[in-house]
Coordinates of C-alpha atoms in Angstrom, one line a residue:
M649 CA 14.2 188.6 -1.2
E650 CA 15.4 191.7 0.8
I651 CA 14.0 191.8 4.5
V652 CA 13.9 195.1 6.2
A653 CA 14.8 195.3 9.9
F654 CA 13.5 197.9 12.4
G655 CA 15.0 198.6 15.9
V656 CA 18.4 197.3 15.0
Q657 CA 21.0 197.7 17.8
A658 CA 24.9 198.5 16.4
D659 CA 26.1 195.5 18.4
E660 CA 23.3 193.5 16.7
R661 CA 23.8 194.8 13.3
P662 CA 27.0 192.5 12.1
L663 CA 25.1 189.5 14.0
L664 CA 22.1 189.7 11.8
E665 CA 23.5 190.8 8.3
K666 CA 25.7 187.6 8.9
A667 CA 23.1 185.4 9.8
F668 CA 21.0 186.3 6.5
D669 CA 24.4 186.3 4.1
G670 CA 23.4 183.9 1.5
H671 CA 20.0 183.7 2.2
H672 CA 18.4 187.1 2.2
Q673 CA 19.2 190.6 2.1
V674 CA 18.6 192.4 5.1
R675 CA 18.0 196.4 5.3
C676 CA 19.1 197.2 9.2
L677 CA 17.2 200.6 10.6
D678 CA 17.9 202.0 13.8
V679 CA 14.3 203.2 13.9
F680 CA 11.4 201.7 15.7
L681 CA 8.5 200.7 14.2
N682 CA 6.0 202.9 15.0
R683 CA 2.9 204.6 13.2
D684 CA 5.0 207.4 11.8
T685 CA 7.9 204.4 10.6
A686 CA 5.7 201.6 8.9
P687 CA 5.1 203.1 5.3
I688 CA 9.3 202.8 5.2
A689 CA 8.4 199.0 5.4
H690 CA 6.3 199.5 1.8
G691 CA 7.3 196.6 -0.9
Y692 CA 9.1 194.0 1.9
E693 CA 7.0 191.2 2.8
V694 CA 9.1 190.5 5.8
V695 CA 9.4 192.6 8.6
S696 CA 11.4 192.2 11.7
T697 CA 11.5 194.1 14.7
N698 CA 12.3 194.2 18.0
V699 CA 10.6 194.4 21.7
N700 CA 9.8 198.1 21.6
A701 CA 7.9 198.0 18.3
D702 CA 4.1 199.6 17.9
L703 CA 2.3 196.6 16.4
S704 CA -1.0 197.9 16.8
A705 CA -3.9 197.5 14.4
E706 CA -3.3 200.7 12.9
V707 CA 0.2 200.0 12.4
L708 CA -0.5 196.1 11.0
Q709 CA -2.7 197.6 8.5
T710 CA 0.1 200.0 7.2
L711 CA 1.9 196.5 6.7
A712 CA -0.5 194.8 5.3
A713 CA -1.4 197.5 2.4
G714 CA 2.2 197.6 1.9
G715 CA 2.6 194.0 0.8
T716 CA 3.8 192.6 3.8
K717 CA 3.1 189.4 5.0
M718 CA 5.0 188.5 8.1
V719 CA 6.5 190.1 10.9
A720 CA 9.4 188.4 12.9
Q721 CA 9.7 189.7 16.0
R722 CA 13.3 189.7 17.6
S723 CA 12.1 188.7 21.6
T724 CA 10.1 186.9 23.3
G725 CA 7.1 188.9 24.8
F726 CA 4.9 189.9 22.3
N727 CA 2.4 192.2 24.3
N728 CA 3.2 194.9 22.2
I729 CA 1.3 193.1 18.9
D730 CA -2.3 193.2 17.8
L731 CA -2.6 189.2 17.6
E732 CA -6.2 189.6 16.4
A733 CA -5.7 192.3 14.0
A734 CA -2.7 190.4 12.6
A735 CA -4.7 187.3 12.0
D736 CA -7.5 189.2 10.1
L737 CA -5.3 190.5 8.0
G738 CA -3.8 187.5 7.2
L739 CA -0.4 188.3 8.3
T740 CA 2.3 185.6 10.1
I741 CA 3.8 186.6 13.1
G742 CA 6.7 184.9 14.6
R743 CA 8.9 185.4 17.6
V744 CA 11.4 183.9 19.3
S745 CA 10.0 181.5 21.9
S746 CA 13.3 181.4 23.9
Y747 CA 16.9 182.1 24.4
S748 CA 19.4 181.9 27.2
P749 CA 18.0 182.0 30.4
Y750 CA 21.5 183.0 32.0
A751 CA 21.5 186.3 30.1
V752 CA 18.6 187.6 31.9
A753 CA 19.2 185.5 35.2
E754 CA 22.6 186.8 35.6
F755 CA 21.7 190.1 35.1
A756 CA 19.3 190.0 37.6
W757 CA 21.4 189.4 40.0
A758 CA 24.2 192.0 38.9
L759 CA 21.1 194.6 39.6
A760 CA 20.2 192.4 42.6
L761 CA 24.5 193.0 44.3
A762 CA 24.6 196.4 42.8
V763 CA 21.9 198.1 45.0
N764 CA 22.7 195.9 47.6
R765 CA 26.2 196.8 48.2
R766 CA 25.7 200.3 46.7
L767 CA 28.0 199.9 44.0
V768 CA 27.2 203.0 41.7
R769 CA 26.9 204.9 44.7
A770 CA 30.5 203.9 45.1
A771 CA 32.1 203.9 41.8
N772 CA 31.1 207.4 41.8
R773 CA 32.5 208.4 44.8
T774 CA 35.8 207.0 44.0
R775 CA 35.6 208.2 40.4
N776 CA 35.9 211.8 42.3
F777 CA 38.7 210.3 45.0
D778 CA 36.1 210.5 47.9
F779 CA 36.9 207.1 49.2
R780 CA 34.4 207.5 52.4
L781 CA 32.3 204.4 53.2
D782 CA 29.6 206.3 54.7
G783 CA 26.3 205.2 53.5
L784 CA 27.9 202.4 51.1
M785 CA 26.6 199.3 54.4
G786 CA 25.2 196.5 52.5
R787 CA 23.7 193.2 53.8
D788 CA 24.8 189.2 53.8
L789 CA 22.7 187.3 51.4
R790 CA 24.0 184.2 52.7
G791 CA 21.1 183.3 55.1
R792 CA 17.9 185.8 53.7
T793 CA 14.9 184.6 51.6
A794 CA 15.1 185.2 47.8
G795 CA 11.3 185.3 46.1
V796 CA 11.2 184.4 42.5
A797 CA 7.6 185.4 41.0
G798 CA 8.2 183.1 38.0
T799 CA 9.7 180.1 37.8
G800 CA 10.2 178.9 34.1
R801 CA 13.5 178.9 33.0
I802 CA 14.6 182.2 33.7
G803 CA 13.6 181.8 37.1
E804 CA 15.2 178.7 37.7
A805 CA 18.5 180.4 36.9
F806 CA 18.1 182.6 38.8
T807 CA 16.9 179.9 41.9
R808 CA 20.2 178.3 40.9
I809 CA 22.6 181.1 41.5
A810 CA 20.1 181.8 44.9
H811 CA 20.9 178.4 46.0
G812 CA 24.5 179.1 45.7
F813 CA 24.6 182.4 47.9
G814 CA 22.9 179.9 50.7
M815 CA 19.8 181.9 50.6
N816 CA 15.9 180.5 51.6
L817 CA 13.8 180.0 48.6
L818 CA 10.5 180.9 48.0
G819 CA 8.5 180.5 44.8
W820 CA 5.2 181.5 43.1
D821 CA 3.7 180.4 39.7
L822 CA 1.0 178.6 38.3
V823 CA 3.0 175.2 37.9
E824 CA 5.5 174.6 40.4
N825 CA 9.3 173.6 38.5
P826 CA 10.4 170.1 39.8
E827 CA 14.3 171.9 39.5
C828 CA 13.8 174.5 41.7
V829 CA 11.7 172.4 44.3
A830 CA 15.1 170.2 44.2
L831 CA 17.0 172.8 45.2
G832 CA 14.9 173.5 48.1
M833 CA 12.2 176.0 46.9
R834 CA 8.8 176.3 48.6
Y835 CA 5.7 177.5 46.5
V836 CA 3.7 179.6 48.6
P837 CA 1.0 182.6 47.4
R838 CA 2.4 185.3 46.3
E839 CA 1.0 187.3 49.2
R840 CA 3.3 185.4 51.1
L841 CA 6.3 186.0 48.8
F842 CA 6.0 189.4 48.8
A843 CA 6.0 189.6 52.9
E844 CA 8.4 187.2 53.3
A845 CA 11.1 188.0 50.9
D846 CA 13.8 190.0 51.1
L847 CA 15.1 189.7 47.8
I848 CA 12.1 189.7 45.1
T849 CA 12.6 189.5 41.4
L850 CA 10.3 189.2 38.8
H851 CA 10.4 186.6 35.7
V852 CA 6.8 186.2 34.6
P853 CA 5.3 187.6 31.4
L854 CA 3.0 190.6 31.0
V855 CA -0.7 189.2 30.7
G856 CA -3.8 190.8 31.8
D857 CA -3.3 188.8 35.2
T858 CA -0.1 189.8 36.0
R859 CA -0.1 194.0 34.9
H860 CA 0.8 195.6 37.9
L861 CA 1.7 192.4 39.7
V862 CA 3.4 194.6 42.0
D863 CA 0.8 197.0 43.3
A864 CA 0.2 199.5 46.3
A865 CA -1.1 196.4 48.0
A866 CA 2.2 194.2 47.4
L867 CA 4.5 196.8 48.0
A868 CA 2.9 197.7 51.0
A869 CA 3.3 193.9 52.4
M870 CA 6.9 194.0 51.6
K871 CA 9.6 194.7 54.2
D872 CA 10.7 197.8 54.7
D873 CA 14.1 196.4 54.0
A874 CA 13.4 194.2 50.9
I875 CA 15.0 194.6 47.6
L876 CA 13.2 194.7 44.5
I877 CA 14.0 193.6 40.9
N878 CA 12.3 193.7 37.9
S879 CA 14.2 192.4 34.1
S880 CA 10.8 190.9 32.8
R881 CA 8.1 193.5 31.5
G882 CA 7.8 197.1 32.7
G883 CA 3.8 196.4 33.1
L884 CA 4.7 194.4 36.2
V885 CA 5.3 197.0 38.6
D886 CA 2.8 200.0 39.6
T887 CA 5.9 202.6 38.8
A888 CA 3.5 205.4 40.5
A889 CA 2.8 203.0 43.7
L890 CA 6.7 202.2 43.8
V891 CA 8.0 206.0 43.8
E892 CA 5.5 206.8 47.0
T893 CA 6.5 203.0 48.8
L894 CA 10.1 205.1 48.3
K895 CA 9.0 208.7 48.8
A896 CA 8.2 206.4 52.4
G897 CA 11.7 205.7 52.7
R898 CA 11.0 202.0 52.3
L899 CA 12.7 199.3 50.3
T900 CA 16.6 198.8 50.8
G901 CA 17.1 199.1 46.6
V902 CA 15.0 198.4 43.5
G903 CA 16.8 197.5 40.5
L904 CA 14.6 197.8 36.9
D905 CA 15.7 197.0 33.8
V906 CA 12.1 197.4 32.6
Y907 CA 10.0 200.3 32.9
E908 CA 6.3 200.5 31.7
E909 CA 6.4 203.2 30.0
E910 CA 9.6 202.7 27.9
A911 CA 8.6 202.7 24.8
G912 CA 9.9 205.8 22.8
L913 CA 12.8 205.8 25.5
F914 CA 14.8 203.2 26.0
F915 CA 17.0 202.0 23.2
F916 CA 17.3 206.1 22.6
D917 CA 19.9 208.7 23.2
K918 CA 17.8 211.4 25.3
S919 CA 20.6 213.2 26.9
L920 CA 19.8 216.1 25.2
D921 CA 16.2 216.2 26.2
V922 CA 13.7 217.5 28.1
I923 CA 12.2 214.6 29.5
N924 CA 8.5 214.8 30.2
D925 CA 7.9 211.6 32.4
D926 CA 7.4 213.2 35.6
T927 CA 7.1 209.2 37.0
L928 CA 10.3 208.1 35.3
A929 CA 12.4 211.6 36.2
R930 CA 11.5 210.9 40.1
L931 CA 12.1 207.4 39.8
M932 CA 15.6 208.2 38.9
T933 CA 16.6 210.4 41.3
F934 CA 16.3 207.9 44.7
A935 CA 19.8 206.9 45.4
N936 CA 18.6 203.3 46.2
V937 CA 17.5 202.8 42.5
L938 CA 19.1 201.7 39.4
V939 CA 17.7 201.8 36.5
T940 CA 19.3 200.3 33.0
S941 CA 17.7 200.2 29.5
H942 CA 16.4 197.0 29.2
Q943 CA 20.1 195.3 28.2
A944 CA 19.4 192.1 30.2
Y945 CA 19.0 190.4 27.2
F946 CA 21.9 191.9 25.6
T947 CA 24.7 188.8 25.5
E948 CA 26.3 187.8 22.2
E949 CA 24.6 184.6 23.3
A950 CA 21.2 185.7 23.8
V951 CA 21.5 187.7 20.7
G952 CA 22.8 185.0 18.4
Q953 CA 20.0 182.9 19.4
I954 CA 17.6 185.4 19.1
I955 CA 18.9 185.9 15.6
E956 CA 18.9 182.1 14.7
T957 CA 15.3 181.8 15.5
T958 CA 14.2 185.3 13.8
V959 CA 15.9 183.3 10.6
A960 CA 14.7 180.1 11.0
N961 CA 11.2 181.8 11.4
V962 CA 11.3 183.5 7.8
E963 CA 12.6 180.3 6.6
D964 CA 9.5 178.8 7.7
H965 CA 7.3 181.0 6.6
L966 CA 8.8 180.9 3.0
A967 CA 8.2 177.5 2.9
G968 CA 4.8 177.4 4.2
R969 CA 5.8 175.6 7.7
T970 CA 4.7 176.7 11.0
S971 CA 6.5 176.3 14.4
E972 CA 6.5 176.6 18.1
H973 CA 7.9 180.4 17.2
M974 CA 4.5 181.0 15.3
L975 CA 2.1 182.9 17.1
V976 CA -0.1 183.6 14.1
T977 CA 0.4 182.1 10.5
R978 CA -1.3 182.8 7.5
G979 CA -4.2 184.7 9.5
Q980 CA -4.5 181.4 11.5
L981 CA -4.5 182.5 15.2
P982 CA -4.0 179.5 17.8
A983 CA -7.5 178.7 19.7
A984 CA -5.6 179.2 23.1
A985 CA -4.1 182.4 22.3
R986 CA -8.1 184.0 21.5

């Protein structure tokens, strides 16, 4: 059987082809799945997508009409998928429930350290043989407070690193993680976390209750010299409110690996295009803001695990099996997901 995979990165392609070798042929495309590209999947029973695919009801209807029976998403998040439409169409939807939490946690720390110690500004200066230290002063993190919103596997990994730095630990989540508590974390209401933390990092999924978790009120509650890091989902932060906060001269630094309107921008070369997103364009003008293109997950280990699970999901679909990775199985949507 031949599978079509959309949104395949150059570094990802050989790993994906090797994983399916001997099982199925995979046609790797660098274009992303959306209403315009969905007809390409005509005749393919299995379609694989990435996190920025458009899997709205309209796109799913096009896929189903073309003979697609399964969508295997190569990511954990699934806020881009209309699960009820998939169930109505009798589709199977698989995802990757988890992969290396260290990939994302370590990258979140890379962002935090970079904005704290002004590394991008410093590197740009020294590249031009400007070796002044003006404007490059950072702060020791030891003894300061890290606020971790979301203490699952990734949040726990971030917490362990924060503990190694000698930081005080605050957490917010629906359920306390005993591993984090053992490290000295105190769970507090999110309002208190925003108000007391020197470094705030987001590791919660994007659902209705967490959209714009960091809104104007949360930003107003933060310390003027706080650092904000988001390596989870762009919609967790109200970017327009963040821009207004930065225009007021508040926050020491912001590190964003995700952006709420990143679809159609991230993973593409837009260097020769006119960017019509005024909010993103304004955000990029702040010297204390570092934006990367959703690459926190992008390590050999994490991508390898993502592809391994994707292959297993395809095999489960063909064998009529279900697993923890299946969001919809042949049109059956788990009651918890409705």
